[in-house]
Tab-separated table of C-alpha atoms and ligand atoms in Angstrom:
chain	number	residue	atom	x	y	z
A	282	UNK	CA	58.052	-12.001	-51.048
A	283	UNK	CA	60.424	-14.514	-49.832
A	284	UNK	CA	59.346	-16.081	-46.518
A	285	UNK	CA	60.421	-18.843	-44.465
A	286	UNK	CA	60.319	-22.682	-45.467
A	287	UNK	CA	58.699	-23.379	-42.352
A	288	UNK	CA	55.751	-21.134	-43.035
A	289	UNK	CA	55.270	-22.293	-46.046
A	290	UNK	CA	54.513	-26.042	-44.765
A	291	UNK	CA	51.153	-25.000	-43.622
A	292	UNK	CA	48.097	-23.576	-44.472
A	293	UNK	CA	45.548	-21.256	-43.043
A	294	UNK	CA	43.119	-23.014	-40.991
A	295	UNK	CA	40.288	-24.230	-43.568
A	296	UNK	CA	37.174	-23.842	-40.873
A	297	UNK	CA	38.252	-20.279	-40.456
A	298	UNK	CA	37.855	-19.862	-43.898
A	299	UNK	CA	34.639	-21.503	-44.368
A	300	UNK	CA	33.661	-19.260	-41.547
A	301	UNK	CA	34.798	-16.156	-43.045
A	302	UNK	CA	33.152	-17.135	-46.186
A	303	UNK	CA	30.193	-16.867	-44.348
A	304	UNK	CA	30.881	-13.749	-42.539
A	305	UNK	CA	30.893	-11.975	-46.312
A	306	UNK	CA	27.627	-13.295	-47.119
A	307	UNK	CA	26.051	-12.505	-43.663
A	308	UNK	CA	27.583	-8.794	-44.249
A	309	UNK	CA	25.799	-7.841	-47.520
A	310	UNK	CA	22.622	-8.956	-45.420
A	311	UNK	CA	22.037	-12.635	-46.495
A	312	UNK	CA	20.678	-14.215	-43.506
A	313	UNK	CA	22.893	-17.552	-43.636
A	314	UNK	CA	22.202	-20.810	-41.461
A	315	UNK	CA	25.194	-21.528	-40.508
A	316	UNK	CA	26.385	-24.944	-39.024
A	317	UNK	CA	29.857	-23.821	-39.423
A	318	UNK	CA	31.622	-22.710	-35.968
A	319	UNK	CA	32.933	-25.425	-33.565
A	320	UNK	CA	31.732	-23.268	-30.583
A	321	UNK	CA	28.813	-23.575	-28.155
A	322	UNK	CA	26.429	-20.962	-29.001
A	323	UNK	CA	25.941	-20.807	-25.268
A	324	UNK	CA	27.081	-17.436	-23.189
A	325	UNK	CA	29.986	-17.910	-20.943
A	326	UNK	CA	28.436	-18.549	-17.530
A	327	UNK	CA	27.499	-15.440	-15.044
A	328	UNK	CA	30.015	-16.592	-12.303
A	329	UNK	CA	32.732	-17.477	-14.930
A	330	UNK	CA	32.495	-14.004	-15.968
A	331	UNK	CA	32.045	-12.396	-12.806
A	332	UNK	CA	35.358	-13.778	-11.788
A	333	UNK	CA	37.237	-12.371	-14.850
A	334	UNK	CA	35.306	-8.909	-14.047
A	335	UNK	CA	36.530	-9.090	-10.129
A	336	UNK	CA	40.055	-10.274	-10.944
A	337	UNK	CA	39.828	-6.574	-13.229
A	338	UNK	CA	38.532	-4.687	-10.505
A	339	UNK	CA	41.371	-6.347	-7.985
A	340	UNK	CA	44.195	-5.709	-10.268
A	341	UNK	CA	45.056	-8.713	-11.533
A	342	UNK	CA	46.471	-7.345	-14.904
A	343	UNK	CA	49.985	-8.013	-14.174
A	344	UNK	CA	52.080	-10.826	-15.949
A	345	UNK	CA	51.800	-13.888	-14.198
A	346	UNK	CA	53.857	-16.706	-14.093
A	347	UNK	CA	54.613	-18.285	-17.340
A	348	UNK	CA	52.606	-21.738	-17.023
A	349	UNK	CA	50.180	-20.205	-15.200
A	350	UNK	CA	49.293	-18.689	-11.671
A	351	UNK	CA	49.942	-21.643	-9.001
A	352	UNK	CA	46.448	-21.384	-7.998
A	353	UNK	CA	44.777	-22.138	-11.503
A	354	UNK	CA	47.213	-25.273	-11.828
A	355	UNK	CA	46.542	-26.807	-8.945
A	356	UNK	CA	42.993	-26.343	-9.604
A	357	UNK	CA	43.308	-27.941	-13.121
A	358	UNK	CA	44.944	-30.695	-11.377
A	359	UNK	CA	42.015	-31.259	-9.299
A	360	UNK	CA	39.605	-30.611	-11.477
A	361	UNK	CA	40.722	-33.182	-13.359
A	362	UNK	CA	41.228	-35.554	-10.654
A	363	UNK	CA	37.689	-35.593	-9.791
A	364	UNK	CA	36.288	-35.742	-13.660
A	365	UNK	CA	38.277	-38.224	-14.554
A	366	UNK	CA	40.418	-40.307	-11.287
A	367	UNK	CA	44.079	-38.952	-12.820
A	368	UNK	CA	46.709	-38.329	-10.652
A	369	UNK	CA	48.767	-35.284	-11.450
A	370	UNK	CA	50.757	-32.688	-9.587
A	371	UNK	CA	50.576	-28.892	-10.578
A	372	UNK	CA	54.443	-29.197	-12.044
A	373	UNK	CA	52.784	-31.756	-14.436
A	374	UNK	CA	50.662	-28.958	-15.375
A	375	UNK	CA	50.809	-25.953	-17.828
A	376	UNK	CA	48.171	-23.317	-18.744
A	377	UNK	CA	48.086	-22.186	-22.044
A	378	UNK	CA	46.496	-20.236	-24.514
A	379	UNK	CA	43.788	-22.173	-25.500
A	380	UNK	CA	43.806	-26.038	-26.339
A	381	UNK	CA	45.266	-25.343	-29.774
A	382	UNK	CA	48.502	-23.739	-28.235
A	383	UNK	CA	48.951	-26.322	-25.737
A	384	UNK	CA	48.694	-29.254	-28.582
A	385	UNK	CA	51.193	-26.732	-30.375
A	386	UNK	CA	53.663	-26.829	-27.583
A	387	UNK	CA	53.748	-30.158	-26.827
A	388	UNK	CA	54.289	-31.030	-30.528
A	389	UNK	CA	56.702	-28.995	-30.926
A	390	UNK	CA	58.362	-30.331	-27.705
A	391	UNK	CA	58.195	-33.757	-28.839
A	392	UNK	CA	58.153	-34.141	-32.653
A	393	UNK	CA	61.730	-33.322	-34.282
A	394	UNK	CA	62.812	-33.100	-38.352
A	395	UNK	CA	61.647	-36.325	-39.708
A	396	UNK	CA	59.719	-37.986	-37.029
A	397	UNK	CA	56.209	-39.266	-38.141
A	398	UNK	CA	53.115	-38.555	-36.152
A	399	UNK	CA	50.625	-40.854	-36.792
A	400	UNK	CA	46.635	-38.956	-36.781
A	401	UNK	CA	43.897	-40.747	-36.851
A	402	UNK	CA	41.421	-39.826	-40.074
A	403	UNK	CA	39.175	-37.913	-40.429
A	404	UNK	CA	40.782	-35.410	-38.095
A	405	UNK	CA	40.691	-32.043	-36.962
A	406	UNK	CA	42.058	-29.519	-39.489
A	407	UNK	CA	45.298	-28.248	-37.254
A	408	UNK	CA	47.293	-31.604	-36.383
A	409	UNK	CA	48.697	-32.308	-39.655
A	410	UNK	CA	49.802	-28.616	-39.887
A	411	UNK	CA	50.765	-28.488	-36.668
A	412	UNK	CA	52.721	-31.388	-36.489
A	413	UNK	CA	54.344	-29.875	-40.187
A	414	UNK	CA	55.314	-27.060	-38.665
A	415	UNK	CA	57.468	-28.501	-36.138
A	416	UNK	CA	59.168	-30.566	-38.677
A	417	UNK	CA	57.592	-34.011	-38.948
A	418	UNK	CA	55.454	-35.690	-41.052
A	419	UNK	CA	51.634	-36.521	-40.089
A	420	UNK	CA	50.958	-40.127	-41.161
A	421	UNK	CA	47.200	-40.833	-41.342
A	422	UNK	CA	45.324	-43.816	-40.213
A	423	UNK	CA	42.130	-43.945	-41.882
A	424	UNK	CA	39.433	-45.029	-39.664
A	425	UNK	CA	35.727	-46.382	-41.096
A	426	UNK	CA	32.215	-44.891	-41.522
A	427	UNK	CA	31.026	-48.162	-40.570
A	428	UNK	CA	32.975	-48.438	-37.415
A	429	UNK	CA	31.387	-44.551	-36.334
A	430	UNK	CA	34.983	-43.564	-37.495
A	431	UNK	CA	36.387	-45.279	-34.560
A	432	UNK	CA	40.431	-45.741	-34.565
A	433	UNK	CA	41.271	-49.294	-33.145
A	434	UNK	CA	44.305	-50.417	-30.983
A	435	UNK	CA	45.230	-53.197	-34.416
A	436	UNK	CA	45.020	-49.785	-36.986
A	437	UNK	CA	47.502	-48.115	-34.273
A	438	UNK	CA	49.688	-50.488	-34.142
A	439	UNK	CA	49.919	-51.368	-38.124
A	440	UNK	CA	50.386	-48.100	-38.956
A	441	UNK	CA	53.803	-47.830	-36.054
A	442	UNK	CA	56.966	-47.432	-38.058
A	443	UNK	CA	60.393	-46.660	-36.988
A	444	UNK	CA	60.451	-42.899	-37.582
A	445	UNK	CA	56.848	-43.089	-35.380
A	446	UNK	CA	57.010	-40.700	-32.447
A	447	UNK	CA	53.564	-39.425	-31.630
A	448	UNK	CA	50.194	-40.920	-31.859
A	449	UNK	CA	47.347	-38.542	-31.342
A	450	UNK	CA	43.810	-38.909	-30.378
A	451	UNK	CA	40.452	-36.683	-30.490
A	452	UNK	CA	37.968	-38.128	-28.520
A	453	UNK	CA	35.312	-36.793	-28.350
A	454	UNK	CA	36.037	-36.299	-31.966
A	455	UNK	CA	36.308	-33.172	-34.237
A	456	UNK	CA	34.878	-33.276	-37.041
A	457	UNK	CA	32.925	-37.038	-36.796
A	458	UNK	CA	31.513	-37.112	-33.178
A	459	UNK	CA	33.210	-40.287	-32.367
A	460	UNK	CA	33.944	-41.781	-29.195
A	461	UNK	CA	36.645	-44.432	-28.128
A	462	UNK	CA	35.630	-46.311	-26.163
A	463	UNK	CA	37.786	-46.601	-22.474
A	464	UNK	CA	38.509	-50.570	-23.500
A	465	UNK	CA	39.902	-49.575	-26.546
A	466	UNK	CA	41.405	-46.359	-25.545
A	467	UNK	CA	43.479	-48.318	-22.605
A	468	UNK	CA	44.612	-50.985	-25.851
A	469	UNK	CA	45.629	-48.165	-27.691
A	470	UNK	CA	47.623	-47.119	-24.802
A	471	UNK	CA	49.136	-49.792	-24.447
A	472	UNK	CA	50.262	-50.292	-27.953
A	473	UNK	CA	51.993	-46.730	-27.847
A	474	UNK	CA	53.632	-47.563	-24.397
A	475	UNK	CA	54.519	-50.937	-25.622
A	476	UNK	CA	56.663	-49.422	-28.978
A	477	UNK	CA	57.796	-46.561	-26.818
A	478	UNK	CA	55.390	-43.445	-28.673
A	479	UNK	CA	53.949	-40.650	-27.302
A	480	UNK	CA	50.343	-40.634	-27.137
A	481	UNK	CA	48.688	-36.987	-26.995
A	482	UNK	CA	45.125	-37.087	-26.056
A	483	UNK	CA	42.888	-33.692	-27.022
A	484	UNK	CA	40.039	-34.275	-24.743
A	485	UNK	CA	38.373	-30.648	-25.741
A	486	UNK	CA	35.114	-32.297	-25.543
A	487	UNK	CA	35.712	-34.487	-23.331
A	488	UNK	CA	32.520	-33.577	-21.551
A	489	UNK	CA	30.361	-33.598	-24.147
A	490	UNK	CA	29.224	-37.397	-24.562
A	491	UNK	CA	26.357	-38.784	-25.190
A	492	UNK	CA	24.738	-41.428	-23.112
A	493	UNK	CA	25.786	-44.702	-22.633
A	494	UNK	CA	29.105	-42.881	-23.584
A	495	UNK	CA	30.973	-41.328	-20.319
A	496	UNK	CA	33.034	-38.949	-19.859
A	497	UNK	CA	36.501	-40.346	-19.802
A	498	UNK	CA	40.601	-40.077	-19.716
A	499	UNK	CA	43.251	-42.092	-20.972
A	500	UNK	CA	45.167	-40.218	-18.016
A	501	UNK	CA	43.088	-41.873	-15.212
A	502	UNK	CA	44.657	-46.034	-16.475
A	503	UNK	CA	46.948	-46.889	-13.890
A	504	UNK	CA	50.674	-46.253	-14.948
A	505	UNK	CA	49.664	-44.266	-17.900
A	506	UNK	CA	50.516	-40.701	-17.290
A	507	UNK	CA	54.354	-41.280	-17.493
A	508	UNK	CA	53.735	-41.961	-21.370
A	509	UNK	CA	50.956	-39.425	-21.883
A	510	UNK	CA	50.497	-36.209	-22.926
A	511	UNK	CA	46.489	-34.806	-21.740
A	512	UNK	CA	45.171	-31.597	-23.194
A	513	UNK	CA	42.527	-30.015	-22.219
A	514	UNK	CA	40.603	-26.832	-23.211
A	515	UNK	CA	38.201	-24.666	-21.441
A	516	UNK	CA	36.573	-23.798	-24.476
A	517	UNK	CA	34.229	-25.946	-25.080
A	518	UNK	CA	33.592	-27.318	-21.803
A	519	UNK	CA	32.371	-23.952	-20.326
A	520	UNK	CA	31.779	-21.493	-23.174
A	521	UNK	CA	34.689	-19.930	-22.681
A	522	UNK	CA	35.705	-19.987	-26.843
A	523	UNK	CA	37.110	-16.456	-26.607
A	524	UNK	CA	38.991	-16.639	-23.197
A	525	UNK	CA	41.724	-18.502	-24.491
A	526	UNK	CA	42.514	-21.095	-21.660
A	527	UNK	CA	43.407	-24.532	-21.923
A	528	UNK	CA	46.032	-27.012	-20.509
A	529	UNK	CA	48.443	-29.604	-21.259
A	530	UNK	CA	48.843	-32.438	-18.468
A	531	UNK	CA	52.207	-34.384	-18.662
A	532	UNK	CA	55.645	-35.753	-17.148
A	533	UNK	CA	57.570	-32.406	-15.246
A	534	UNK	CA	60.407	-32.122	-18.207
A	535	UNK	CA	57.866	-32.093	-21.012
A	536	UNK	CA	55.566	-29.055	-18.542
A	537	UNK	CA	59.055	-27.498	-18.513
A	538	UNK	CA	60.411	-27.576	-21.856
A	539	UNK	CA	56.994	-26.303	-23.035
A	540	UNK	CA	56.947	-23.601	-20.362
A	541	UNK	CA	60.559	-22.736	-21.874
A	542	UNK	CA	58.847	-22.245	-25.303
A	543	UNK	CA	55.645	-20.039	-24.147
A	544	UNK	CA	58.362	-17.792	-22.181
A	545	UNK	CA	59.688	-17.278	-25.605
A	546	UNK	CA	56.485	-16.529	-27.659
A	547	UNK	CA	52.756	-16.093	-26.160
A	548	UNK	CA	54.561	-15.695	-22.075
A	549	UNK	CA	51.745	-16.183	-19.844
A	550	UNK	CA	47.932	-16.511	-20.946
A	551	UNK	CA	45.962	-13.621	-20.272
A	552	UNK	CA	45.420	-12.902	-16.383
A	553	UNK	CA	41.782	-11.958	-16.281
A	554	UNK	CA	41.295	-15.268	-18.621
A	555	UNK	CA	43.456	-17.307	-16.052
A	556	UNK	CA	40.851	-16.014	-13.068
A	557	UNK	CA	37.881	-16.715	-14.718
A	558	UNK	CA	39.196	-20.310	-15.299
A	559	UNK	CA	40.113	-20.382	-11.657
A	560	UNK	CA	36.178	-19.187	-11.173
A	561	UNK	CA	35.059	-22.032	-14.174
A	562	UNK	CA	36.823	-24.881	-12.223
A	563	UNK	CA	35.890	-24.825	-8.621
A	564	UNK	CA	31.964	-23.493	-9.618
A	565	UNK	CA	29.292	-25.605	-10.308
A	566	UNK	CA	29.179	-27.595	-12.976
A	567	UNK	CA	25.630	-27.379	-14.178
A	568	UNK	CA	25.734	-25.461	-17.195
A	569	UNK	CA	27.629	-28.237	-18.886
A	570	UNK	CA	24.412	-30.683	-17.982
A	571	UNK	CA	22.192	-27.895	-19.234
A	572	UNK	CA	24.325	-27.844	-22.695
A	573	UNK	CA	24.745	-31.754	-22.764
A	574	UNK	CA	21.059	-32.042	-22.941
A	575	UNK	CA	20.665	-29.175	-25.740
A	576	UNK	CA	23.185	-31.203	-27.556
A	577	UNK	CA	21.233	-34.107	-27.697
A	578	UNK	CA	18.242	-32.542	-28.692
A	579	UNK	CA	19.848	-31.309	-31.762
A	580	UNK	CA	21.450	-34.143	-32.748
A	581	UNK	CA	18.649	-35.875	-33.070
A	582	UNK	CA	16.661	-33.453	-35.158
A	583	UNK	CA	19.973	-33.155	-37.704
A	584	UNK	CA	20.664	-36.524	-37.522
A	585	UNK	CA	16.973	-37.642	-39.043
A	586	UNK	CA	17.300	-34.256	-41.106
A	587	UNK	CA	20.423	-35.191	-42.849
A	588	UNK	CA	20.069	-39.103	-42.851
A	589	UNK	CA	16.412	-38.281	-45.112
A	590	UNK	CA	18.693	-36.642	-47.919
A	591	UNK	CA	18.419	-39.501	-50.493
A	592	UNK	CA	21.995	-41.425	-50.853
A	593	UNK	CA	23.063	-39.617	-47.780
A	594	UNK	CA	24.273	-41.955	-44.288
A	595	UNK	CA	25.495	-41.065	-41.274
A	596	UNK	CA	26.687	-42.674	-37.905
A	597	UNK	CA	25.006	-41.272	-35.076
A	598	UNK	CA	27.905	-39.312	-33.405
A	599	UNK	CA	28.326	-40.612	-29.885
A	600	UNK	CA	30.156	-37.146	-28.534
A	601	UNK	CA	30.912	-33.215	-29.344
A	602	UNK	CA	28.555	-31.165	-31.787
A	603	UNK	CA	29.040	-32.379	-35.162
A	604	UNK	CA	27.707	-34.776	-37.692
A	605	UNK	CA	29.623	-35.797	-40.802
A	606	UNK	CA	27.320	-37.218	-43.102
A	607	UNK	CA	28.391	-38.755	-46.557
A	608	UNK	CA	27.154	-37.130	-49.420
A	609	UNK	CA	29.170	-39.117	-51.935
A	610	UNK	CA	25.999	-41.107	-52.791
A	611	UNK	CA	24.197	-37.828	-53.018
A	612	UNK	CA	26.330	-35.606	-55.164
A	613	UNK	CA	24.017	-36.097	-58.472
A	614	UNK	CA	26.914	-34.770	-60.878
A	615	UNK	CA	28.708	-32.201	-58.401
A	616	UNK	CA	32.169	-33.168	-58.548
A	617	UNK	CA	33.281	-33.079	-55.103
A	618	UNK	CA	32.068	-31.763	-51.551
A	619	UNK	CA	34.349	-29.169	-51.698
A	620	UNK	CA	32.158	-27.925	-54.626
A	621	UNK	CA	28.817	-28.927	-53.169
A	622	UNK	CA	29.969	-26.850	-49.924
A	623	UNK	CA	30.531	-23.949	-51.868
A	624	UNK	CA	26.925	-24.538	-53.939
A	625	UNK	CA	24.917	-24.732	-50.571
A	626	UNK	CA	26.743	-21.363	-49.566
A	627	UNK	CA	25.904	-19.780	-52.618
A	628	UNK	CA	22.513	-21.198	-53.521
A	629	UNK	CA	20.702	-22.224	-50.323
A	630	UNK	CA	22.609	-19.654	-48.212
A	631	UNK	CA	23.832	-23.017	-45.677
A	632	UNK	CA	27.455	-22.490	-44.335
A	633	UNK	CA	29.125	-26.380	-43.721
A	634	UNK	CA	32.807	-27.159	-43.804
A	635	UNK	CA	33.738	-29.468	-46.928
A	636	UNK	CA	35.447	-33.081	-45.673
A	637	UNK	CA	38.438	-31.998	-47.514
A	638	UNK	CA	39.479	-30.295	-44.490
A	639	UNK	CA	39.350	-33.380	-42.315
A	640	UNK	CA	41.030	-35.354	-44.782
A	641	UNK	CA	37.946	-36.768	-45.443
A	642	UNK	CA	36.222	-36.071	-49.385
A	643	UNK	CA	32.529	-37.095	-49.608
A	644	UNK	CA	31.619	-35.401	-46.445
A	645	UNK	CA	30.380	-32.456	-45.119
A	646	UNK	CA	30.433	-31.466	-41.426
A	647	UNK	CA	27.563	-29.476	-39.542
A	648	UNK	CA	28.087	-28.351	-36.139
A	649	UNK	CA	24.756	-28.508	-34.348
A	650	UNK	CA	25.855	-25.868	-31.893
A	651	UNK	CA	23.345	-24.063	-33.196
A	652	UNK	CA	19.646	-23.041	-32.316
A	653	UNK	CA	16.343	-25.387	-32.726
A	654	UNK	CA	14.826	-23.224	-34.895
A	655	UNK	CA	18.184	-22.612	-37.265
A	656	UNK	CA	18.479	-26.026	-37.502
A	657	UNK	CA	15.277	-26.609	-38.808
A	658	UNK	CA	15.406	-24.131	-41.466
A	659	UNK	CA	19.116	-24.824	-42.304
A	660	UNK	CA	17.500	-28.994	-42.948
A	661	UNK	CA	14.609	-27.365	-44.937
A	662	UNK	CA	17.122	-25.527	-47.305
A	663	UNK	CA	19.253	-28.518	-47.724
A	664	UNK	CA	15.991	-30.643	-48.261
A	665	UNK	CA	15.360	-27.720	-50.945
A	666	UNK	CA	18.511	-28.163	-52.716
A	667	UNK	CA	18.443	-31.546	-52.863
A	668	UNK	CA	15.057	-31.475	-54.359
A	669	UNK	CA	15.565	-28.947	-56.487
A	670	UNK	CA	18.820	-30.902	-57.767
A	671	UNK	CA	16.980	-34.184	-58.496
A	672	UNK	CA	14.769	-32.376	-60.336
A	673	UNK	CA	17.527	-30.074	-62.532
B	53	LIG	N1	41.078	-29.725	-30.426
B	53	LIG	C1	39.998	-29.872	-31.188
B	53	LIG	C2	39.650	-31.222	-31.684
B	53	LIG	C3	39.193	-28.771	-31.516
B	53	LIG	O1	38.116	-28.939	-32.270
B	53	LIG	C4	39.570	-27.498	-31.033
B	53	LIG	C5	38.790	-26.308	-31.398
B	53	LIG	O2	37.941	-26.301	-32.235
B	53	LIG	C6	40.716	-27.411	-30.232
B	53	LIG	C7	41.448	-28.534	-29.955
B	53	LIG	C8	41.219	-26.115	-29.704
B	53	LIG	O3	40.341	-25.369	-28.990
B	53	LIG	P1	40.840	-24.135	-28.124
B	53	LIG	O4	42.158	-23.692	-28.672
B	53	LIG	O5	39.785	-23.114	-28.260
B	53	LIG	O6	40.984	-24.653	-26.740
C-alpha cells in the first residue's frame, strides 16, 4: 500500500514493542518479570482521582480551551515556580496530551526540512523519530559510560553546526538514569544561547533524583526562558501514566503556534484528565517522597544484582527508574543485546529493552519500577542464565 514519505521516516516505538512482546508471553500464562515499562507501578493518588471523578459528576465533559483550561495553566505555572524558582506566565504555557505530545509540538514548531537536532546518546527512543518526522535530521552526541552518560557543555558545543537548530536534553535521563548537573546544565545553556539554538529540556522525571542530586530546571537560570523550551509531564511525577497530561513551558509565539497545531489534531486534552491535574498540582506532594524513597530502595538491590553478573558494569544512575548496565563484556558468544534481550525473554522469562533502542548496543535497560520481591526473582533468573551460559 502506498503511504506517505513522512510516515515512512519513523518507526513504531521499540519499548512498546518489547512490552507487547511481553504481553504475549504473560497471555499464554508465563509469569514474566518484567523490568520493561517506564511507568511507576504506583496507583494514581486518591485525591488525584477523586478530582477527575468530581469534575465527572460536575459536568466537566465539555471541550475546553485548546491549551488548556486557564485554571490548570496558571497552576502549572505555579507549580513550577515553586519546584523549581522559574518565572512564567500562563500564555507561556500549554497543556498537552502527555509529555510526548508536547515534545512533538514543539518540534514540530521549531525544527523545519533540513535542520539538525542535536540528541544527546543514549537517548530516549522517540526524539530521533520525532524530530524525523517533522523533517530534520537528529544528530547524536555520544556521551560516556564512564562519565554516568553525562552530556557536557564542550560535547554540545563540538557537535553545533550550521544547519543546528535544536539541542535537547533528558535529565533525569531515559534510558541511563543520568543527571546533569545545574553547573553544567547552565554551561550548556549558555552554549545554545550563545550560537543562537533552541534548547528543549524533557524534565519528565524531574522529580525523581537521587540524593545529593536535586531536583532542578534549566528554566529557573536567570535570562534563560527566552531561549528555552521546558516540558513537563504529569506522568511520572504523580502516577498519572494513563491520564495523558503534560506541558510545554516557553516564549508566547512558540505556546501559540503549538496551540495552532493541537487545534488542528488532538484539540484540547481530555477534561476530566485536565481536573485531576488541576487536583495533582495544588495537593500535597507526599506521594512523590513516598515513591522517591521506593526508588532508591530498588536501585540499590538491582544495582548490586546486575553489577555481580561477571563482565557486566554499571554507573549508579543518579535519577528516574532505570539502570543500563553493559553486557558487552558479558555476552559469552551472543551476538548482540538485541539477541540476548530476546534470549532472556524466551529462556528466563525476563522482559528488558535491548540498547539498540537508545542508540546504545551492549546494553540492556531495566526499569526498577517494579516490586521488591519481582526484582529479586527477575536478578535470580538473570543470575541463572548467566550461569547456566558459562557453563553451556
Ligand atoms: N520523555 C521521556 C524521557 C520519557 O521517558 C517519557 C515517557 O516514557 C516521556 C517523555 C513522555 O511521557 P508522557 O507522554 O507519558 O508524559
Amino acid at each position: 500500500m502506498q503511504l506517505t514519505e513522512r510516515i515512512n521516516r519513523i518507526e513504531p516505538s521499540a519499548t512498546l514493542a518489547v512490552a507487547a512482546e511481553a504481553e504475549r508471553y504473560k497471555a499464554s500464562g508465563v509469569d514474566v518479570v518484567d523490568f520493561g515499562p517506564g511507568e511507576p507501578d504506583f496507583p494514581t493518588p486518591d485525591h488525584i482521582k477523586r478530582a477527575g471523578i468530581t469534575a465527572i459528576e460536575q459536568n466537566c465533559t465539555k471541550y475546553t480551551a485548546v491549551g488548556g483550561i486557564a485554571p490548570l495553566r496558571k497552576a502549572v505555572v505555579e507549580w513550577h515556580a515553586a519546584q523549581f524558582g522559574s518565572r512564567y506566565t500562563p500564555a507561556e504555557c500549554v497543556v498537552s496530551v502527555g509529555g510526548k505530545h508536547a515534545i512533538f509540538n514543539a518540534v514540530n514548531v521549531l525544527v523545519q526540512d533540513g535542520d539538525e537536532a542535536l540528541i544527546p546518546s543514549p537517548y530516549w527512543v522517540s526524539f530521533p523519530d520525532i524530530v524525523k518526522y517533522a523533517g530534520g535530521r537528529p544528530m547524536f552526541v555520544e556521551t560516556r559510560e564512564r562519565d554516568g552518560f553525562c552530556v557536557t557543555a564542550a560535547q554540545v558545543e563540538k557537535a553545533i553546526g550550521p544547519r543546528t537548530r535544536l539541542l535537547i536534553v533528558n535529565s533525569p535521563n531515559n534510558p541511563t538514569g543520568a543527571v546533569v548537573s545545574p553547573e553544567e546544565f547552565t554551561r550548556i545553556y549558555e552554549v545554545c544561547a550563545r550560537r543562537g539554538i533552541w534548547l528543549l529540556s524533557d524534565e519528565c522525571y524531574s522529580h525523581f533524583v537521587y540524593a545529593p542530586s536535586r531536583p532542578f530546571s534549566v528554566a529557573s537560570i536567570p535570562g534563560s526562558q527566552p531561549n528555552i523550551v521546558t516540558v513537563g509531564s504529569l506522568s511520572k511525577t504523580f502516577s498519572m501514566t494513563g491520564w495523558r497530561v503534560g506541558y510545554a513551558l516557553a516564549p508566547e509565539p512558540v505556546v501559540a503556534a503549538m496551540c495552532k497545531l493541537q487545534s488542528q489534531s488532538t484539540s484540547n486534552p481530555t477534561s476530566i484528565a485536565q481536573y485531576a491535574a488541576l487536583g495533582a498540582l495544588q495537593g500535597p506532594m507526599d506521594s512523590v517522597a513516598t515513591m522517591l524513597a521506593e526508588y532508591a530502595r530498588r536501585r540499590e538491590l538491582i544495582l548490586n544484582g546486575v553489577r555481580a553478573i561477571n563482565g557486566v558494569t554499571c554507573p549508579a544512575p543518579q535519577g528516574a527508574f532505570y539502570v543500563f548496565p553493559n553486557f558487552s563484556g558479558a555476552l559469552r558468544g551472543i551476538p548482540d543485546t538485541l539477541t540476548l534481550a530476546r534470549q532472556l525473554l524466551e529462556r528466563a522469562h525476563l522482559a528488558v529493552v535491548p540498547g539498540e533502542a537508545f542508540g546504545a548496543p551492549g546494553h540492556l535497560r531495566f526499569s526498577y519500577a517494579t516490586s521488591i520481591e519481582r526484582i529479586e526473582e527477575g536478578l535470580r533468573r538473570l543470575q541463572r542464565f548467566f550461569t547456566a551460559a558459562a557453563e553451556a
